[in-house]
Amino acid sequence: MPSRRRREVELERVLGTPALFATAYGNVGSSIYYALGLTAVYALGLTPLVFLIAGIVFAMTAATYAEGTVLYPEAGGSSSFARHAFNEVVSFGAAWAQMLVYVVTVATSAFFVPHYLSIFWEPLKTNPWDIIGGAVVIVILVTLNIVGVQEAAKLSIVLAVLDFATQVLLVLLGMFLVFSPTILVDNIHWGVAPTWSNLALAVPVAMLAYTGVETVSNLAEEAREPARSVPDAYKLVAGAVFAIYLTLPLVALSALPVKMIDGHLTTLLALPPEQGGYANDPILGLVQNLGLTGGILRVLEVYVGILAATILFIATNAGVIGASRVTYSMASYRQIPEVFRRLHPTFKTPVLSLVLFAGILPVLIILPGDVNFVGTLYSFGATLSFTVAHASLVRLRMKQRDSSDVFYRGRPNLMIGGILWPLFAIVGGIATGASFLVIVYENPTTRWVGLGWILSGLAFYVVYRSRFVKASLTHTVKAPPAYGPALALEYRRLLVPIVAGQPSDDALDVACSLAAERGARIVALNVLEVPLGRPLDDALPELEDAANDELDEAIAIGDSYGVRVLDRLVRARSAGPAIVEEAEQRGSEIIVLGTPQKTLTVTQRAVFGRTVDYVLRNAPCRVMVTAAREEVPA
Amino acid sequence: MIWYRRAILVFSGCFVLIGLALLVVTAANGGGLVGFVLGGLFVALGVGRIQLERKRGT
């Protein structure tokens, strides 16, 4: 029976490194379609250098997110790190900044979709048609998300691969057709074009190219083994974007060099379409200036236009989902009213948060039709959020000073005073903090809109917590589970620890029966117990293979009941504390544990006996213990 | 893990390819410090990463 079930598992249901990487690259890789033009507006001939600097800062930020996410594999990113490192008010600040990032991501990505579709109808490149087109994209996606259409994982992977391959192709074509080191050197006019202040502003704006770094963190909750897959996915994303984001600007600035236009030193990459420039569709601008002609040019234009529009459409959708997830997470921690996580009675989706944060606010942002404002506003939120993430990681390292049982640590580090200081987070934090200050100082409109967003959010938080929640601003308060109107006892989040043998299968059957009636979600947890004498990240291939097989089987059992089973593999010294910790982190409402009647091996009895005992004594929620059915002799 | 190693090899190959393209094009255009330095760095980065992965694999 188990082997039959195992064969039924669809591989794409397991969220490992490939799926995490593809989703993240689908997001981050989409940014180049707008970030190149927006950065060139400020950086001109120094655009490649600015992308290099922003890329190094991105690598440090990715390292911080990788370590933080391995420590706390839950949705929230910087907000979650800040909660564990500092307190709830800092966590709120990070979440609110992150919300701004998602709102602007939705606005930016949607606004650029019509620009790339202008290959079919020229007016889509300019106001007011790009505003109308962007608003239509937002309305469609918010509606689809309210109705509850699922994102196809396979499609995301295919598009991410197609996107990367196309970008490499453009780089290679550009290298052979237009690349010129002489032009790149001639493009630079230190202190004049760009001016020093514009150069300073260009670095944070270039961080727009790295939109989506939080994606992996938000998905880590559903990853099987985040301790391995999250750092690997971040490393791959960092490598891929570094290769593209350094070389594509080199080619673009060779094809569209800095020259005197209307009395100013500038590049067509930085000019709006009204002045014959390509700021609204920089990659199409590059294609049109590669020196190709005739049918080949037209085919490449149409291909790049459709691919870019599709990828930006999916990136907009990721922003919509991100905004609703952050809202849900904030409401769950009572940072904003619970009404924002209330689900629609029919569609079971958070309608209010989708309409307000993913619909109305992004449309308001694109209404002025000013791409530069959108870009700097994104950088305002992103640099603030990244700075909080870096600071949180430094604080967490200070808290872990005596702990040697840490599965993953980013590098490089420096040991001083018994603390392993994360140099990448310290330097990254200084860089993103300085970038935030530059944005605030240099750009008055963004300064007032951004600071207005943060201050109004904090004011709302203070009033809400003190008058309605009646709790301290700094304490973490979790909202109770969202029960249905007529159900006094309803389990929406079930945790089932899995060990080899029948007892776990039985527990999973019981859990699936409970979950199937309520449309609930099950987390199947397999704890790999690592002996004290061996490091936590030691290779245990046989045990890992067995654990993965058991988790595959758990997913298959869930499928047979029509229940979604999320799988999680963790390494720990002892199963009991790991189960309790997982239940706490996920806010599980019940743990369903299997226990044998009498047919277990000596090893299983030893492990499971003390595990059940520990969980019963320490669980933060209800515990159900199921006894395996005995085989009746024929 | 196998998937991760394969991805590393593909990306490192892309780095080497881009680096070689930079070197060839720079040479064909009569040379230039920027092109040679960037091309060399890309090739070195790609080859270095492949070597590191091979060492870890053995």
XYZ file of C-alpha atoms in Angstrom, chain A:
634
model
C 0.000 0.000 0.000
C 2.655 2.577 0.932
C 4.641 2.031 -2.262
C 1.480 2.427 -4.377
C 0.746 5.687 -2.630
C 4.282 6.919 -3.060
C 4.143 6.531 -6.815
C 1.174 8.879 -6.880
C 3.136 11.844 -5.515
C 3.576 14.595 -8.081
C 7.106 15.921 -7.888
C 6.163 19.560 -8.326
C 4.224 19.419 -5.067
C 7.527 19.289 -3.182
C 8.842 22.818 -2.772
C 12.596 22.416 -3.051
C 15.484 24.474 -4.402
C 14.314 24.424 -8.076
C 10.830 25.736 -7.302
C 12.139 28.321 -4.837
C 14.770 29.507 -7.306
C 12.331 29.625 -10.219
C 9.771 31.625 -8.288
C 12.393 34.030 -6.973
C 14.070 34.473 -10.359
C 10.665 34.938 -11.985
C 10.265 37.888 -9.636
C 13.754 39.330 -9.463
C 14.420 38.688 -13.158
C 11.321 40.653 -14.130
C 12.686 43.832 -12.575
C 15.298 44.441 -15.268
C 12.461 45.238 -17.694
C 11.851 48.503 -15.852
C 14.887 49.004 -13.595
C 17.343 49.512 -16.461
C 15.561 52.636 -17.726
C 14.790 54.016 -14.258
C 18.418 53.628 -13.136
C 19.817 55.075 -16.366
C 17.794 58.260 -15.726
C 20.077 58.960 -12.735
C 23.259 56.994 -13.487
C 23.652 57.611 -17.276
C 27.033 56.223 -18.374
C 27.757 54.846 -14.912
C 24.705 52.555 -15.013
C 26.828 49.339 -15.227
C 28.921 50.439 -12.226
C 25.788 51.318 -10.257
C 24.291 47.890 -11.018
C 27.541 46.306 -9.828
C 27.392 48.184 -6.504
C 23.679 47.411 -6.074
C 24.443 43.771 -6.956
C 27.029 43.500 -4.174
C 24.530 45.000 -1.708
C 21.923 42.536 -3.023
C 24.300 39.604 -2.421
C 24.758 40.716 1.201
C 21.005 41.191 1.609
C 20.345 37.741 0.129
C 22.812 36.227 2.647
C 20.958 37.942 5.490
C 17.581 36.723 4.232
C 18.937 33.190 3.766
C 20.169 32.959 7.364
C 17.104 34.663 8.827
C 14.742 32.447 6.863
C 16.547 29.257 7.900
C 16.213 30.396 11.522
C 12.537 31.308 11.137
C 10.992 29.638 8.080
C 7.747 31.579 8.170
C 6.085 34.224 6.008
C 7.066 37.778 6.874
C 10.760 38.163 5.973
C 12.244 41.228 7.672
C 9.130 41.643 9.838
C 9.515 38.124 11.195
C 13.263 38.578 11.837
C 12.553 41.870 13.669
C 9.906 40.201 15.864
C 12.431 37.610 17.075
C 15.357 40.027 17.288
C 13.716 43.123 18.744
C 10.024 43.513 19.476
C 6.594 43.914 17.922
C 6.810 47.624 17.158
C 9.991 47.167 15.089
C 8.330 44.198 13.423
C 5.346 46.400 12.564
C 7.658 49.055 11.051
C 9.339 46.437 8.866
C 6.025 44.885 7.821
C 4.547 48.279 6.978
C 7.613 49.180 4.870
C 7.323 45.786 3.207
C 3.680 46.483 2.480
C 4.743 49.680 0.706
C 7.208 47.601 -1.322
C 4.455 45.195 -2.396
C 2.032 48.014 -3.237
C 4.698 49.691 -5.387
C 5.759 46.368 -6.931
C 2.172 45.798 -8.070
C 2.001 49.350 -9.396
C 5.364 49.262 -11.214
C 5.010 45.829 -12.788
C 1.440 46.512 -13.946
C 2.380 49.956 -15.276
C 5.128 48.467 -17.483
C 2.994 45.667 -18.966
C 1.354 48.039 -21.529
C 4.757 49.540 -22.377
C 5.975 46.180 -23.683
C 2.682 45.470 -25.440
C 3.157 48.725 -27.375
C 4.788 46.605 -30.085
C 1.176 45.951 -31.147
C -0.248 49.426 -30.493
C 2.152 52.367 -30.085
C -0.003 54.592 -27.743
C 0.274 51.965 -24.965
C 3.794 53.275 -24.364
C 2.641 56.694 -23.161
C 0.102 58.412 -20.874
C -2.820 57.994 -20.524
C -2.981 54.548 -22.162
C -0.244 53.022 -20.015
C -2.086 54.226 -16.890
C -5.349 52.735 -18.155
C -3.615 49.502 -19.224
C -1.823 49.199 -15.862
C -5.075 49.745 -13.968
C -6.790 47.070 -16.078
C -3.980 44.593 -15.278
C -4.372 45.315 -11.552
C -8.164 44.927 -11.658
C -7.897 41.605 -13.532
C -5.351 40.174 -11.095
C -7.147 41.327 -7.962
C -10.369 39.780 -9.307
C -8.598 36.508 -10.142
C -7.083 36.389 -6.664
C -10.422 37.085 -5.014
C -11.993 34.239 -6.964
C -9.002 32.174 -5.863
C -7.205 31.061 -9.008
C -4.013 29.203 -8.124
C -0.673 30.126 -9.629
C 0.657 27.255 -11.738
C 4.033 26.206 -10.343
C 5.121 24.483 -13.550
C 4.345 27.572 -15.637
C 6.402 29.749 -13.275
C 9.415 27.454 -13.647
C 9.123 27.360 -17.447
C 8.812 31.142 -17.663
C 11.757 31.714 -15.306
C 13.975 29.459 -17.444
C 12.725 31.123 -20.643
C 13.349 34.543 -19.140
C 16.910 33.711 -18.094
C 17.697 32.082 -21.449
C 16.342 35.113 -23.342
C 18.369 37.511 -21.208
C 21.549 35.461 -21.809
C 20.746 35.433 -25.538
C 20.349 39.220 -25.576
C 23.637 39.639 -23.710
C 25.507 37.365 -26.125
C 23.904 38.986 -29.189
C 24.759 42.386 -27.782
C 28.336 41.328 -27.025
C 28.945 40.348 -30.631
C 26.921 43.083 -32.332
C 27.330 46.300 -30.337
C 29.590 45.895 -27.291
C 32.341 48.476 -27.247
C 34.720 49.127 -24.308
C 35.705 52.450 -25.879
C 32.112 53.695 -25.921
C 31.643 52.569 -22.305
C 34.679 54.610 -21.230
C 33.571 57.621 -23.323
C 30.119 57.441 -21.687
C 31.568 58.505 -18.330
C 31.729 62.192 -17.442
C 32.598 62.223 -13.720
C 30.598 64.738 -11.700
C 28.874 66.128 -14.810
C 26.807 63.346 -16.341
C 25.725 62.055 -13.936
C 26.102 64.685 -11.225
C 27.351 63.401 -7.862
C 23.916 63.754 -6.250
C 22.260 61.817 -9.083
C 24.940 59.125 -8.801
C 24.202 58.796 -5.069
C 20.483 58.495 -5.832
C 21.103 55.957 -8.591
C 22.399 53.254 -6.213
C 19.175 52.932 -4.172
C 17.110 53.245 -7.350
C 19.094 50.368 -8.891
C 17.978 48.210 -5.970
C 14.644 48.247 -7.759
C 16.261 45.627 -9.976
C 16.287 43.241 -7.055
C 12.566 43.359 -6.338
C 11.486 39.980 -5.047
C 14.263 39.066 -2.610
C 11.549 38.398 0.012
C 9.849 35.821 -2.226
C 11.922 32.897 -0.986
C 11.304 33.883 2.647
C 7.566 33.984 2.101
C 7.580 30.566 0.451
C 9.934 28.993 3.002
C 6.933 28.187 5.179
C 5.945 25.626 2.576
C 9.428 24.291 1.766
C 10.314 20.734 2.748
C 13.802 21.386 4.075
C 14.320 25.156 4.285
C 17.671 24.750 6.025
C 19.104 23.440 2.745
C 16.837 24.683 -0.022
C 16.587 28.337 1.083
C 20.349 29.144 1.112
C 20.840 27.204 -2.148
C 17.976 29.079 -3.834
C 19.319 32.449 -2.669
C 22.838 31.623 -3.914
C 21.516 30.625 -7.333
C 19.358 33.750 -7.636
C 22.291 35.953 -6.619
C 24.559 34.293 -9.219
C 22.002 34.465 -12.018
C 21.045 38.095 -11.470
C 24.675 39.101 -11.053
C 25.548 37.600 -14.441
C 22.663 39.336 -16.207
C 22.443 42.637 -14.360
C 26.092 43.445 -14.856
C 26.306 42.482 -18.513
C 22.956 43.698 -19.863
C 23.677 47.349 -18.891
C 27.140 47.027 -20.505
C 25.487 46.033 -23.781
C 22.653 48.566 -23.428
C 25.039 51.475 -22.812
C 27.131 50.362 -25.797
C 24.035 50.327 -28.024
C 22.569 53.533 -26.606
C 25.592 55.646 -25.610
C 25.624 58.911 -23.686
C 25.561 61.845 -26.115
C 24.434 65.455 -26.354
C 20.646 65.540 -26.859
C 18.843 68.916 -26.685
C 21.841 70.460 -24.928
C 22.126 67.744 -22.276
C 24.464 64.792 -21.942
C 22.114 61.831 -21.740
C 21.256 58.439 -23.203
C 18.101 57.353 -25.012
C 17.691 54.736 -22.257
C 16.934 57.575 -19.842
C 14.543 59.559 -22.025
C 10.755 59.124 -22.162
C 9.130 57.946 -25.415
C 7.850 61.477 -26.134
C 11.508 62.482 -26.642
C 12.316 59.401 -28.679
C 13.782 57.484 -25.715
C 13.274 54.042 -24.214
C 12.888 54.710 -20.463
C 9.481 53.000 -20.550
C 10.644 49.859 -22.372
C 14.456 49.691 -22.041
C 14.858 46.072 -23.148
C 12.828 46.684 -26.313
C 15.026 49.757 -26.844
C 18.089 47.524 -26.633
C 16.611 45.042 -29.131
C 15.820 47.867 -31.575
C 19.397 49.163 -31.356
C 21.300 45.894 -31.739
C 21.827 46.611 -35.417
C 19.349 43.961 -36.562
C 16.966 44.703 -39.418
C 13.971 43.320 -41.293
C 12.165 40.137 -40.300
C 14.684 39.079 -37.621
C 14.257 42.372 -35.783
C 10.456 42.170 -35.933
C 10.408 38.580 -34.661
C 12.767 39.429 -31.784
C 10.729 42.545 -30.916
C 7.470 40.604 -30.756
C 9.073 37.752 -28.789
C 10.729 40.054 -26.224
C 7.608 42.228 -25.965
C 5.293 39.286 -25.266
C 7.753 37.570 -22.907
C 8.377 40.792 -20.941
C 4.651 41.562 -20.682
C 3.920 38.000 -19.490
C 6.704 38.038 -16.919
C 5.660 41.456 -15.638
C 2.065 40.222 -15.428
C 3.198 37.289 -13.273
C 5.402 39.603 -11.179
C 2.342 41.807 -10.592
C 0.472 38.728 -9.440
C 3.333 37.860 -7.059
C 3.027 41.382 -5.635
C -0.734 40.950 -5.210
C -0.212 37.659 -3.368
C 2.650 39.185 -1.316
C 0.511 42.138 -0.229
C -2.317 39.866 0.890
C 0.125 37.564 2.742
C 1.754 40.447 4.614
C -1.671 41.817 5.528
C -2.785 38.399 6.763
C 0.409 37.994 8.791
C 0.056 41.501 10.316
C -3.578 40.855 11.257
C -2.604 37.486 12.757
C -0.191 39.301 15.085
C -2.779 41.998 15.814
C -0.744 44.768 14.221
C -3.757 45.747 12.119
C -7.457 44.951 12.642
C -8.611 41.408 12.166
C -11.055 42.462 9.483
C -8.105 42.400 7.052
C -7.692 38.645 7.386
C -11.397 37.883 7.225
C -12.103 35.498 4.369
C -14.865 35.828 1.816
C -17.625 33.322 2.720
C -17.675 31.765 -0.768
C -14.186 32.227 -2.179
C -12.250 31.899 1.126
C -9.878 34.717 0.168
C -9.025 37.937 2.080
C -11.143 40.299 -0.034
C -10.612 43.533 1.874
C -6.817 43.336 1.938
C -6.733 42.372 -1.749
C -8.976 45.242 -2.805
C -7.288 47.891 -0.639
C -3.581 47.006 -0.674
C -3.294 45.210 -4.027
C -5.991 47.126 -5.888
C -6.842 50.670 -4.830
C -3.423 51.800 -3.529
C -1.375 50.602 -6.547
C -3.852 52.248 -8.931
C -3.510 55.512 -6.970
C 0.277 55.284 -7.287
C 0.255 54.891 -11.078
C -2.364 57.603 -11.625
C 0.205 60.447 -11.934
C 1.929 58.347 -14.646
C 5.390 59.237 -13.280
C 7.783 56.292 -13.531
C 10.568 57.998 -11.583
C 8.314 58.606 -8.582
C 7.260 54.950 -8.595
C 10.916 53.851 -8.724
C 12.144 56.017 -5.857
C 9.112 55.142 -3.713
C 9.946 51.463 -4.127
C 13.543 52.122 -3.093
C 12.329 54.009 -0.014
C 10.377 50.973 1.237
C 12.920 48.377 0.148
C 15.984 50.039 1.689
C 14.129 50.535 4.981
C 12.958 46.920 5.002
C 16.450 45.594 4.118
C 18.068 47.730 6.826
C 15.716 46.299 9.460
C 16.515 42.765 8.193
C 20.296 43.345 8.469
C 19.986 44.924 11.935
C 17.768 42.047 13.084
C 20.294 39.452 11.968
C 23.108 41.214 13.836
C 20.917 41.285 16.946
C 20.029 37.594 16.551
C 23.721 36.696 16.323
C 24.290 38.614 19.566
C 21.501 36.611 21.195
C 22.934 33.279 19.982
C 26.403 33.940 21.377
C 26.586 30.608 23.220
C 24.723 28.501 20.716
C 26.745 26.168 18.541
C 23.676 24.294 17.245
C 22.924 26.566 14.326
C 22.293 24.793 11.052
C 23.207 27.551 8.616
C 25.239 30.728 8.874
C 25.981 33.214 6.131
C 29.558 34.324 5.472
C 31.902 36.167 6.009
C 31.960 36.486 9.797
C 34.319 37.802 12.451
C 34.570 36.412 15.994
C 34.960 39.197 18.590
C 34.042 38.970 22.263
C 32.403 35.567 21.885
C 30.041 36.790 19.179
C 30.318 35.682 15.574
C 29.622 39.050 13.912
C 28.031 38.748 10.446
C 30.155 41.095 8.336
C 27.773 40.772 5.365
C 24.843 41.997 7.482
C 26.849 44.816 9.084
C 28.198 46.147 5.768
C 24.872 45.463 4.023
C 22.974 47.285 6.769
C 25.250 50.315 6.536
C 24.859 50.355 2.740
C 21.058 50.012 2.708
C 20.711 52.454 5.624
C 22.817 55.030 3.785
C 20.776 54.428 0.621
C 17.567 55.056 2.577
C 18.949 58.359 3.884
C 19.981 59.394 0.362
C 16.451 58.766 -0.921
C 14.940 60.747 1.944
C 17.388 63.635 1.485
C 17.470 63.859 -2.302
C 13.865 63.318 -3.375
C 11.254 65.617 -1.743
C 8.109 63.961 -3.201
C 9.230 60.473 -2.234
C 10.392 61.755 1.144
C 6.980 63.123 2.093
C 4.929 60.291 0.608
C 7.219 57.612 2.105
C 7.566 59.202 5.529
C 3.835 59.944 5.487
C 3.169 56.246 4.873
C 5.425 55.132 7.732
C 4.247 57.773 10.229
C 0.536 57.312 9.486
C 1.008 53.544 9.849
C 2.775 53.948 13.207
C 0.089 56.363 14.448
C -2.607 53.861 13.456
C -0.670 51.062 15.185
C -0.402 53.038 18.438
C -4.128 53.832 18.476
C -5.188 50.317 17.476
C -2.975 48.531 20.016
C -3.764 50.819 22.919
C -7.516 51.331 22.369
C -8.680 48.095 20.735
C -6.134 45.345 21.476
C -5.310 46.926 24.860
C -1.785 45.525 24.729
C 1.688 46.966 24.983
C 3.135 48.227 21.705
C 6.164 45.974 22.047
C 4.524 42.678 23.048
C 3.674 39.979 20.554
C -0.038 39.167 20.586
C -1.366 36.423 18.357
C -4.936 36.598 17.170
C -7.045 33.523 17.915
C -7.739 31.153 15.014
C -10.395 32.416 12.626
C -13.296 30.080 13.415
C -16.312 29.713 11.197
C -19.592 31.097 12.537
C -21.123 27.782 13.645
C -18.058 25.810 14.584
C -16.924 25.875 18.146
C -14.097 23.456 17.506
C -12.507 23.690 14.117
C -8.988 22.687 13.167
C -7.549 24.571 10.237
C -3.874 23.989 10.960
C -2.941 20.443 11.887
C 0.554 19.151 12.585
C 1.321 15.481 12.078
C 4.790 14.227 13.087
C 5.865 11.421 10.769
C 8.066 8.461 11.687
C 8.617 5.274 9.761
C 5.972 2.597 10.213
C 2.217 2.326 10.599
C 1.524 4.655 13.558
C 2.268 7.791 11.499
C 0.154 6.597 8.569
C -2.704 6.046 10.959
C -2.288 9.485 12.507
C -2.233 10.992 9.034
C -5.416 9.166 8.079
C -7.154 10.594 11.149
C -5.783 14.081 10.480
C -6.864 13.913 6.834
C -10.383 12.909 7.856
C -10.529 15.941 10.171
C -9.027 18.253 7.571
C -11.086 17.043 4.607
C -14.354 18.195 6.189
C -13.055 21.699 6.904
C -10.794 22.325 3.930
C -7.912 22.568 6.408
C -4.168 22.272 5.844
C -1.868 19.640 7.311
C 1.821 20.010 7.995
C 3.654 16.686 7.942
C 6.807 17.017 10.009
C 9.689 14.581 9.850
C 12.384 15.143 12.457
C 15.836 13.884 11.657
C 17.417 13.241 15.038
C 21.133 14.045 14.854
C 23.246 12.524 17.649
C 24.908 15.006 20.005
C 28.373 13.959 18.912
C 27.781 14.991 15.294
C 27.205 18.474 13.874
C 23.607 19.324 12.994
C 24.412 19.752 9.295
C 26.292 16.448 9.050
C 25.480 14.371 5.958
C 23.079 11.525 6.793
C 22.157 10.335 3.299
C 20.349 7.119 4.236
C 18.243 8.744 6.929
C 17.515 11.715 4.653
C 16.369 9.440 1.824
C 14.110 7.509 4.186
C 12.677 10.745 5.616
C 12.024 12.126 2.127
C 10.251 8.901 1.134
C 8.048 9.122 4.204
C 7.159 12.728 3.402
C 6.368 11.813 -0.223
C 4.048 9.168 1.131
C 2.403 11.669 3.474
C 1.655 13.949 0.515
C 0.214 10.990 -1.390
C -2.048 10.082 1.536
C -3.221 13.709 1.682
C -3.929 13.636 -2.063
C -6.084 10.550 -1.652
C -8.287 12.544 0.770
C -8.137 15.731 -1.316
C -6.224 17.466 1.489
C -3.185 19.661 0.974
C -0.216 18.372 2.969
C 2.787 20.650 3.434
C 5.954 18.731 4.174
C 8.757 19.782 6.452
C 12.049 18.051 7.240
C 13.951 19.432 10.225
C 17.138 18.416 11.964
C 17.217 18.427 15.733
C 18.785 16.706 18.682
C 15.458 15.401 19.880
C 12.083 15.000 18.140
C 9.850 16.216 20.986
C 11.172 19.792 21.300
C 11.317 20.095 17.484
C 7.629 19.125 17.190
C 6.608 21.579 19.906
C 8.677 24.368 18.320
C 7.155 23.723 14.901
C 3.633 23.803 16.383
C 4.418 27.115 18.093
C 5.917 28.691 14.975
C 3.050 27.658 12.744
C 0.301 28.375 15.251
C -0.973 24.808 14.903
C -4.316 24.120 16.514
C -3.804 20.414 17.013
C -0.953 17.895 16.882
C -2.001 14.426 15.780
C 0.513 11.858 16.976
C 0.548 8.194 16.165
C 1.556 5.740 18.840
C 1.886 1.977 18.654
C -0.165 -0.592 20.507
C 2.515 -3.226 20.798
C 4.118 -4.164 17.524
C 6.943 -1.631 17.374
C 10.638 -2.333 17.168
C 12.843 -1.450 20.113
C 14.142 1.695 18.345
C 10.712 2.997 17.475
C 9.430 2.447 20.998
C 12.391 4.275 22.477
C 11.994 7.310 20.236
C 8.245 7.525 20.043
C 7.560 6.846 23.704
C 9.527 9.803 25.006
C 8.443 11.958 22.073
C 4.738 11.485 22.807
C 5.387 12.107 26.474
C 7.298 15.330 25.783
C 4.719 16.638 23.312
C 1.822 15.919 25.681
C 3.559 17.866 28.444
C 4.782 20.831 26.398
C 2.535 21.324 23.358
C 1.070 24.812 22.918
C -2.151 23.339 21.518
C -4.410 20.290 21.712
C -2.742 16.912 21.138
C -4.529 13.891 19.733
C -2.803 10.527 20.119
C -3.973 7.793 17.779
C -3.249 4.128 18.369
C -2.522 1.961 15.372
C -5.047 -0.676 14.405
C -3.837 -4.169 15.145
C -3.630 -6.600 12.271
C -6.342 -9.256 12.623
C -4.923 -12.681 11.743
C -6.704 -14.253 8.785
